[in-house]
Amino acid sequence: MMNDQFGQLTSAMKRQLSASASGERMVFEEAALEDCDLELRTIFERALEAMVIFNDDGNCVAANPAACTLFGLSKEELIGKALEESMDSGCDWRQGLSSLLATGRATGEVKIDPGDRGYNSWREVEYSATANIVPGLHLATLHDITDRKRAEEQLQYHAFYDSLTGLPNRTWLLNCLGRCLRKAKRRSGYVVGLLFIHLERFEIIKYSFGHLVGDRLLKAVAFRLGTCLQPPGTLARVGTDEFAILLEDINELDDAIAVADRIHQELTMPFQVNGQEMFASANIGIAMSPRLAQETELEKRRSQNGKGFTIEESNEETSKLEHPEDLLRAADTAMYHAKVMGGGRTAAFDPAMHLVALASLQLENDLRRALKDQELLLYYQPIIDLCLGRLVGFEALVRWRHPKRGLVSPGEFIPIAETTGLIVPMGAWILHEACRQLREWQVSLLANKGSAIAEVYSDLSISVNLAGLQLAHPGLVELLDQVLDDTGLEGRYLKLEITETAIASAPESVRGMLLQLKQRHIQLCIDDFGTGYSSLSRLHRLPIDTLKIDRSFVRNMSDREGSMEIIRTILSLARNLGMDAIAEGIETAEQLAQLRELGSEYGQGYYFRRPLDAASAAALLVSQPQW
Ligand code: C2E
Ligand code: MG
Ligand code: MG
């Protein structure tokens, strides 16, 4: 290179230097800069910013040490090499070079493979190039932006993916759904199906086994759901225990139902989490995108899914499902219906469902208020010793005096309280109130030691129902201590009723908790016995005092031979396990006679009394009824 060219080059670089925001210094390759003054050469040698000089073909003519590090090549290897060879073929270097030659400047981003020297993956690099700093030679400064890019990617990942399962999240799903719905509007025959999947009882599992096990179960479930995607679809996690599957371009509702059936099938197999065998079941709601207007002519179709739920779908009404949020909400609503139908089911969206969903949302809001405004109250149903024909206790049953609807039955609001978690504060109130009431009766009616009435009711107990979520709640023992302490009731007068289903699905650790309750002499009763699936060996290990025979057996006793046999079996089972038994739902004298004959110690039912308000229950006590 001629001396005057170097002079031009030097001044051009000085200009670039002073224009450089970072003020980084640069060093030219020896041969190209023979005549440069020493000062400039030193600056180049120590520059932190990578710089290369290259010719029209993009071949390197000079590079500073920072550039060598970036390319992972020695100066000897880099000079004479086409820079493009070190770059990812997908990047726009070629295009950048053409624009540089045409316009004199170019900026852009490339990916550089640093080989095996120092870096272990592609470096993301931002370049800024000036053409013809001397005729035919161009200068580029290269800035490594890999860290910034990775941070950006990470932020993007968090915005669109769920970090636990690695699945796309709700935002991602809604974006994707939006694109699909736009396509569905343009393309005839293109229909999108959306499945909303809610895991049953996940809250209970989380409470019982802890967050870590809960997280592992979620990951295992996510994996299993992924195996059900046929036809191909996208699985996303849209809530703590909620997943969604987007099925693009399917033919009909039946395709989506087939996927749901596969999911139910897959979930019948147990999961192994932390050495524990666990079962997960799901409720699934399905919503379909509207078909193009000309295809539909308000066609109505009816179809039936595998579990016998009838689906009615009108295209006129589903055509409102044009927005991704609407479709997701519709699938969620349908899921809610699957849950209400009894769980572990599938339901397809029907617009009428919205009304029901709204009503239940209203009920949920009302229920929150009910707790605050003291609209809840307890009724008491007598429990009878069948041998002596005498009242020995009461079961406390919650009622809700709704300002507009009157008395609402627990069958309607307890399930809502359980799914929303409201059962925990509500249950605490119920326990407190039931214990307070019995203590009040003890003090006012039975305090007169030695009196006949005090004698008769010396063991009068109060039974309180405990929901599955309460049983799993870590604060239960503490709560009971508090309640007994506050009300002054002794633990032995309190009996907790836990349904067989709740006991069956509780973890092993529940045994320790129940033993703690026994230390306080609190009695334990399994409610609705015969309807769940508790293993008898497990039952044997739990400190249970009483089995309460489900009223369905009592109801069918006279017309179904099987029911009588079941009652006989439960009674002998209770005896063998050292427990006593209560038959619930006794409505007739005949049932009572039969149960007495079978040897049931205790009974409860409309035949004796329906659940009574507190004043009527107190009056009943005073009257000392005899059956
Ligand atoms: P459960 O614990 O099995 O309560 C017995 C239910 O059977 C009560 O209904 C009672 O009124 C009803 N029953 C009693 N005798 C007869 C009879 O002879 N014939 C018929 N057909 N029914 C009878 P209720 O009060 O509507 O409660 C229904 C369920 O709601 C309860 O079943 C229990 O699972 C739940 N529940 C009620 N109160 C509470 C509560 O305070 N906490 C919790 N967690 N659950 C409650
Ligand atoms: Mg009960
Ligand atoms: Mg019961």
mmCIF file of C-alpha atoms and ligand atoms in Angstrom, residues 395 397 465 497 527-528 548 584, ligand 2:
data_model
loop_
_atom_site.group_PDB
_atom_site.id
_atom_site.type_symbol
_atom_site.label_atom_id
_atom_site.label_comp_id
_atom_site.label_asym_id
_atom_site.label_seq_id
_atom_site.Cartn_x
_atom_site.Cartn_y
_atom_site.Cartn_z
ATOM 1 C CA GLU A 395 -74.573 -33.209 63.483
ATOM 2 C CA LEU A 397 -75.109 -28.750 59.123
ATOM 3 C CA ASN A 465 -68.240 -32.019 58.650
ATOM 4 C CA GLU A 497 -66.820 -36.170 59.871
ATOM 5 C CA ASP A 527 -68.913 -39.975 56.408
ATOM 6 C CA ASP A 528 -70.792 -41.431 53.433
ATOM 7 C CA LYS A 548 -71.232 -43.553 58.957
ATOM 8 C CA GLU A 584 -77.744 -42.080 58.173
HETATM 9 MG MG MG B 2 -71.914 -35.542 57.634
#
